Structures are given as C-alpha cells and as structure tokens.
Coordinates of C-alpha atoms in Angstrom, one line a residue:
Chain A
X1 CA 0.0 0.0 0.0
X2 CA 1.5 3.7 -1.0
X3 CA 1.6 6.3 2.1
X4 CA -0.3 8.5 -0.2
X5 CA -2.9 8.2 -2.5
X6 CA -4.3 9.9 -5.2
X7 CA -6.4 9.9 -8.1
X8 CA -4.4 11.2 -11.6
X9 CA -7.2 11.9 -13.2
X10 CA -7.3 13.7 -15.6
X11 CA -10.1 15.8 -14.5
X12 CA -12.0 18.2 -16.8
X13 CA -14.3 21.0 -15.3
X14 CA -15.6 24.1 -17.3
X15 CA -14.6 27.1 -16.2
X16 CA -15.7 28.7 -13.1
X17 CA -16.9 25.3 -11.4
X18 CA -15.7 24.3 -8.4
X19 CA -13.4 21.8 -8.1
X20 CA -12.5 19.2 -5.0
X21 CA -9.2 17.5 -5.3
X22 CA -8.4 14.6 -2.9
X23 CA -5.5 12.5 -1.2
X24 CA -5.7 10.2 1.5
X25 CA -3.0 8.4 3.6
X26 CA -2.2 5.7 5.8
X27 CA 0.7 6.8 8.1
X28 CA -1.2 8.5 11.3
X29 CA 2.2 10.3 12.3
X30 CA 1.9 12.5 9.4
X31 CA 0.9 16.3 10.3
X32 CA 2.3 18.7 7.9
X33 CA 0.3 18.7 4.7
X34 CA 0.7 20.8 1.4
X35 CA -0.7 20.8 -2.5
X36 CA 1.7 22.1 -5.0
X37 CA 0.3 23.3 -8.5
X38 CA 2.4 22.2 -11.4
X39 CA 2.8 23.4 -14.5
X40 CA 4.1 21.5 -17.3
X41 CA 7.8 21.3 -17.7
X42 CA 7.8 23.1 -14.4
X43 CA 8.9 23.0 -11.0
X44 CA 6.2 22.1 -7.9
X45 CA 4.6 26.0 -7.0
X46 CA 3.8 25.5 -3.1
X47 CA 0.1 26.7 -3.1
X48 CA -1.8 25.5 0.7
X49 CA 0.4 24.6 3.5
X50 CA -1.5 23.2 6.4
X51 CA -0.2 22.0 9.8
X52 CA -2.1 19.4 11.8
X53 CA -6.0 19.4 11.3
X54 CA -8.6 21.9 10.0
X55 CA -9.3 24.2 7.2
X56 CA -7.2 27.0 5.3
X57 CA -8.7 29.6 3.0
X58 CA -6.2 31.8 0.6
X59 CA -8.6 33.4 -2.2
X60 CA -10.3 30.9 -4.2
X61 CA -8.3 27.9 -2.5
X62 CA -9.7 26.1 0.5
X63 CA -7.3 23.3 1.8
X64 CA -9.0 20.7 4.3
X65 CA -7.2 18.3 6.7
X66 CA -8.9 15.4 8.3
X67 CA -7.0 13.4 10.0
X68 CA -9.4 11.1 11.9
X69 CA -10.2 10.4 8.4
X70 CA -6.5 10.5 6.7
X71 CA -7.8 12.3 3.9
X72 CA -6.8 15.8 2.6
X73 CA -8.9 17.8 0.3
X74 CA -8.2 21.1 -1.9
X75 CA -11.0 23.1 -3.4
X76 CA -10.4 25.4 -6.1
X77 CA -13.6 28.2 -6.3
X78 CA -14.0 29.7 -9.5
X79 CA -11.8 27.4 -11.6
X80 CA -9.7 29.3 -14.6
X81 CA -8.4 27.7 -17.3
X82 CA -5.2 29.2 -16.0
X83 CA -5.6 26.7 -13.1
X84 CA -5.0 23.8 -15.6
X85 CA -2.1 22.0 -14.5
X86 CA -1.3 19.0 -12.0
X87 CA -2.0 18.9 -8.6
X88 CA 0.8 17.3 -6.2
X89 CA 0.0 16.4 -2.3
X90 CA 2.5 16.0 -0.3
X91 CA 2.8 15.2 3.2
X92 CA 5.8 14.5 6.2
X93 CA 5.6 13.4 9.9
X94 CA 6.9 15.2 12.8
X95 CA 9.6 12.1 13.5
X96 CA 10.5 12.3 9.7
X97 CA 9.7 15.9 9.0
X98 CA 12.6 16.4 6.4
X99 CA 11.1 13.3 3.7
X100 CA 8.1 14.6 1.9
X101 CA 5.6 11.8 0.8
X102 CA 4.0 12.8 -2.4
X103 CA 0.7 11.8 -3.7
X104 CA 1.0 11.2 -8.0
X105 CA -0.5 13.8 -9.0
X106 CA -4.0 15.1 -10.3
X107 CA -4.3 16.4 -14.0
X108 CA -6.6 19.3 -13.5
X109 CA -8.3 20.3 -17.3
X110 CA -10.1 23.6 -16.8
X111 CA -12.3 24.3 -20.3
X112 CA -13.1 27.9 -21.3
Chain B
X1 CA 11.1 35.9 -0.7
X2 CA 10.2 32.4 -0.7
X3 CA 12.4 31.8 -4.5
X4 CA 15.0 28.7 -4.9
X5 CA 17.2 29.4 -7.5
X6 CA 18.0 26.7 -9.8
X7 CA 20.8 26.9 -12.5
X8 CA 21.1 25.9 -15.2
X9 CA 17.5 25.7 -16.7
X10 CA 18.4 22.9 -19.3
X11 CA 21.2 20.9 -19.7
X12 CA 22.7 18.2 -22.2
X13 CA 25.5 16.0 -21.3
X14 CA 27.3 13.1 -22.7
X15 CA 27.7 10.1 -20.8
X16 CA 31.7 10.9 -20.5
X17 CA 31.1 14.3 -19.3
X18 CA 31.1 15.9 -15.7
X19 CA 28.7 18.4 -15.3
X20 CA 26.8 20.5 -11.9
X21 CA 23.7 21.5 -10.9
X22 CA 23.5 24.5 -8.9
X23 CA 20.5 26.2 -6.3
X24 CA 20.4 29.2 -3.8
X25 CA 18.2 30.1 -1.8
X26 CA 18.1 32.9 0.5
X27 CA 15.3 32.0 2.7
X28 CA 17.2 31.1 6.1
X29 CA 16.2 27.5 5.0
X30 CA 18.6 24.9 6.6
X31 CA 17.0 22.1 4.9
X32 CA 18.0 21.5 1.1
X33 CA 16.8 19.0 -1.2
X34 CA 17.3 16.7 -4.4
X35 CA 14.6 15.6 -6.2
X36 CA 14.3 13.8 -9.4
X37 CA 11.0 13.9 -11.5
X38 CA 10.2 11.7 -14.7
X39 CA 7.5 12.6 -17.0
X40 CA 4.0 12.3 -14.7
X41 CA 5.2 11.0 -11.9
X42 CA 5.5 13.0 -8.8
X43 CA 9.4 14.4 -7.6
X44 CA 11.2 11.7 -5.7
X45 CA 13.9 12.1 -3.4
X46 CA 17.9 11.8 -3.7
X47 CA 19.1 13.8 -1.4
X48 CA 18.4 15.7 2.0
X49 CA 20.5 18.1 3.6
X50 CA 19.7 19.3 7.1
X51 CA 22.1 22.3 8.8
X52 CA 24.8 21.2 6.1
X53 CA 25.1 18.0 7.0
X54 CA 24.0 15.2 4.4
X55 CA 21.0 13.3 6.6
X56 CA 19.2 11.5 4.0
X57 CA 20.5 9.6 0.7
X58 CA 18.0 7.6 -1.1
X59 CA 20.4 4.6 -2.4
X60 CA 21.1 7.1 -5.2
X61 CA 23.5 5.4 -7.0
X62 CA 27.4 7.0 -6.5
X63 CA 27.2 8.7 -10.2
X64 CA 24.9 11.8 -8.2
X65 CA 27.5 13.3 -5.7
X66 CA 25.7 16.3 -3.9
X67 CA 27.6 18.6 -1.7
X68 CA 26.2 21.8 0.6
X69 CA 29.3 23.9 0.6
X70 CA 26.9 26.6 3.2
X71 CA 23.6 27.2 4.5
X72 CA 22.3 29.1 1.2
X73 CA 23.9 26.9 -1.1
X74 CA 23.4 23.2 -3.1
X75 CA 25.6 21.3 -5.3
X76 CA 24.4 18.3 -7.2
X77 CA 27.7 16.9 -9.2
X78 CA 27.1 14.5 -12.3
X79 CA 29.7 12.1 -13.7
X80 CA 29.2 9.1 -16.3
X81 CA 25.4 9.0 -16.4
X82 CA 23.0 6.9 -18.2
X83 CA 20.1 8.1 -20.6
X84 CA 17.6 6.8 -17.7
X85 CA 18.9 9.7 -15.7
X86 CA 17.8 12.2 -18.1
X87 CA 14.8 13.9 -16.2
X88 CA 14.1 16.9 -14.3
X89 CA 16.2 18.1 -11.3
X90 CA 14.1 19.5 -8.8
X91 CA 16.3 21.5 -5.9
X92 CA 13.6 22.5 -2.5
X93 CA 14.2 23.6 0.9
X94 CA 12.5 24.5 4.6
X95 CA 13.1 25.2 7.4
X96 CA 14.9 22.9 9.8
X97 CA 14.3 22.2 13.8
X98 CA 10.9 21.3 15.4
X99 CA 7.8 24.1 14.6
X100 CA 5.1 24.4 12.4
X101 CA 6.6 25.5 9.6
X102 CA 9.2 23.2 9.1
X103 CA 6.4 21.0 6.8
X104 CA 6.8 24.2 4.1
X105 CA 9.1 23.2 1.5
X106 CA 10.1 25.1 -1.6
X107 CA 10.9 23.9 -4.8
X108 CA 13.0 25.4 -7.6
X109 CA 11.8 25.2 -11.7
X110 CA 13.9 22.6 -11.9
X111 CA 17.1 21.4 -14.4
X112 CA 16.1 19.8 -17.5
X113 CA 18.8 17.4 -17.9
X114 CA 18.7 15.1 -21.3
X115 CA 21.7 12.3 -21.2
X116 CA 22.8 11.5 -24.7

C-alpha cells in the first residue's frame, strides 16, 4: 500500500466550477500537509500549506485536513483555465519531518 | 522571498562528461533537497540536507554526488550517467528544527537534464 494516495485523473471542469481534489494516507504520524500546483515542464509552485488538522482559506483555494479520516482535500472556487495544471499532495511526519511523501499527482483540465 | 534558484534551466550531457547542478536560496532555510521527477510522476527524493550536513541519501547510486558547501547553497555533481537519468532536477528547501513550519518546503523550476 503507497503512504499516499491519489487519483491522476485527468479531470476536466468548465470554467468557473468548483473543483475538490483529494488525497488520503495511511501513516497517522503524518501532520504537515501541502498541494503544490504544477505546471508542465515546471517545477512544484507551493500553493496551501497546512499543519495538523482543519481548514485553510487563501482566495479561491480552500485546503482541508482530516485526520481522523486520513484524507486531505483542496477546493479550487471559480476554476480558470489558468488553473490547468497538476495537482501534487504532499505530506511529512513530525519524526521524519525532512522526507516529503507525495501523492501522483491530479491532471486538472479547466475548459473555457 | 520564498524563490529557490535553480541553474542551469536545461542541460545536455554526454555520458563521459562531468557536469553540476547549482541552487540558492536565501530563505534562512537549513533544509536542502534533491529531487528527481520523470514525466508524470511525482518528484522523488535523492538527497536531503539538514544544517549542512547530508542526513538523508535515497540509495542514489554514487554517479549523483551532492555537496552543501553553506547554508544558502546546493551542489548536485554529475559524472558518467545513463540516458535513464535524463529527467528533471528539482532543488527545495524549509526550514529545519521542530515548529510548524518546518512541513513548508520550496521547490525550484527545476534542471532539464537530457543524457545522450
């Protein structure tokens, strides 16, 4: 079983729906959680950083951790076809803080 | 500033050659990090670097030498690779030591490096 999982995709959404991205995980020790936006040929763009449970809001991204659950969501309001690009989770533990644990990636398709 | 400088963008190296792969960051960081990504997949660790000190080496085989020569600084050396290295190079950092923010890591845009 992976630490992290998530679905590739690709998911296509026209433009200015909302759109839930998910990851869950298996390691309970885990309790710093991010989701990185990348852009082809591009290097991970750190979008929601979240430590331990609950919600964070910047603009039209809401990041959610449950972790009674293990699962991690990221909603995008508003989508943009600028927001077309794959979404990375990634996770690390406070006993193992320095190695990230990355989900595979969602292909997010936003259509004019 | 939250920037990670990666240099150069795109590379191409022979399988003789020697080349290195350079990032900066100027963040207070004392975490640094080598990732390697293929074509959709997710980055996976090489390398980790915590206060200078090499704590984390992924079995990369001895052809990826990395060095920190300070706290702002990250070397990944190259020598006698294959084609099945050629991917992209992904350089990231955060904070070290026990906090919330340590989780936050950075990532670079990454080398391009094609092995021919």
């Amino acid at each position: 079983q992976k630490e992290v999982e998530q679905d590739p995709g690709p998911l296509s959404v026209p433009e200015g729906a909302i759109v839930s991205l998910n990851c869950t995980y298996s390691n309970s020790a885990f309790q710093y959680f991010m989701w990185y936006r990348q852009y082809s040929r591009k290097g991970p763009e750190l979008l929601m950083y979240t430590y331990s449970s609950g919600n964070k809001e910047d603009g039209r991204f809401t990041a959610q951790v449950d972790k009674s659950s293990k699962y991690i969501s990221l909603f995008i309001r508003d989508s943009q076809p600028s927001d077309s690009a794959t979404y990375l989770c990634a996770m690390t533990g406070r006993y193992n803080f320095n190695k990230f644990y990355f989900g595979s990636g969602t292909k997010l398709n936003v259509k004019p | 500033d939250t920037e990670v400088t990666q240099t150069p963008k795109h590379l191409v190296m022979g399988m003789t050659n020697k080349k290195s792969l350079k990032c900066e960051q100027h963040m207070g960081h004392r975490a640094m990090y080598w990732y390697k990504q293929k074509a959709k997949k997710p980055p996976e660790l090489m390398f980790v670097y915590s206060y200078e000190k090499l704590s984390i080496n992924e079995s990369v085989p001895s052809r990826f030498s990395p060095e920190c020569p300070n706290s702002s600084l990250l070397n990944l050396h190259l020598h006698a690779l294959q084609p099945e290295d050629s991917a992209l190079y992904l350089c990231a950092s955060s904070q070290a030591g026990r906090g919330p923010a340590e989780g936050e890591a950075f990532f670079g845009q990454g080398t391009r490096l094609t092995v021919v």
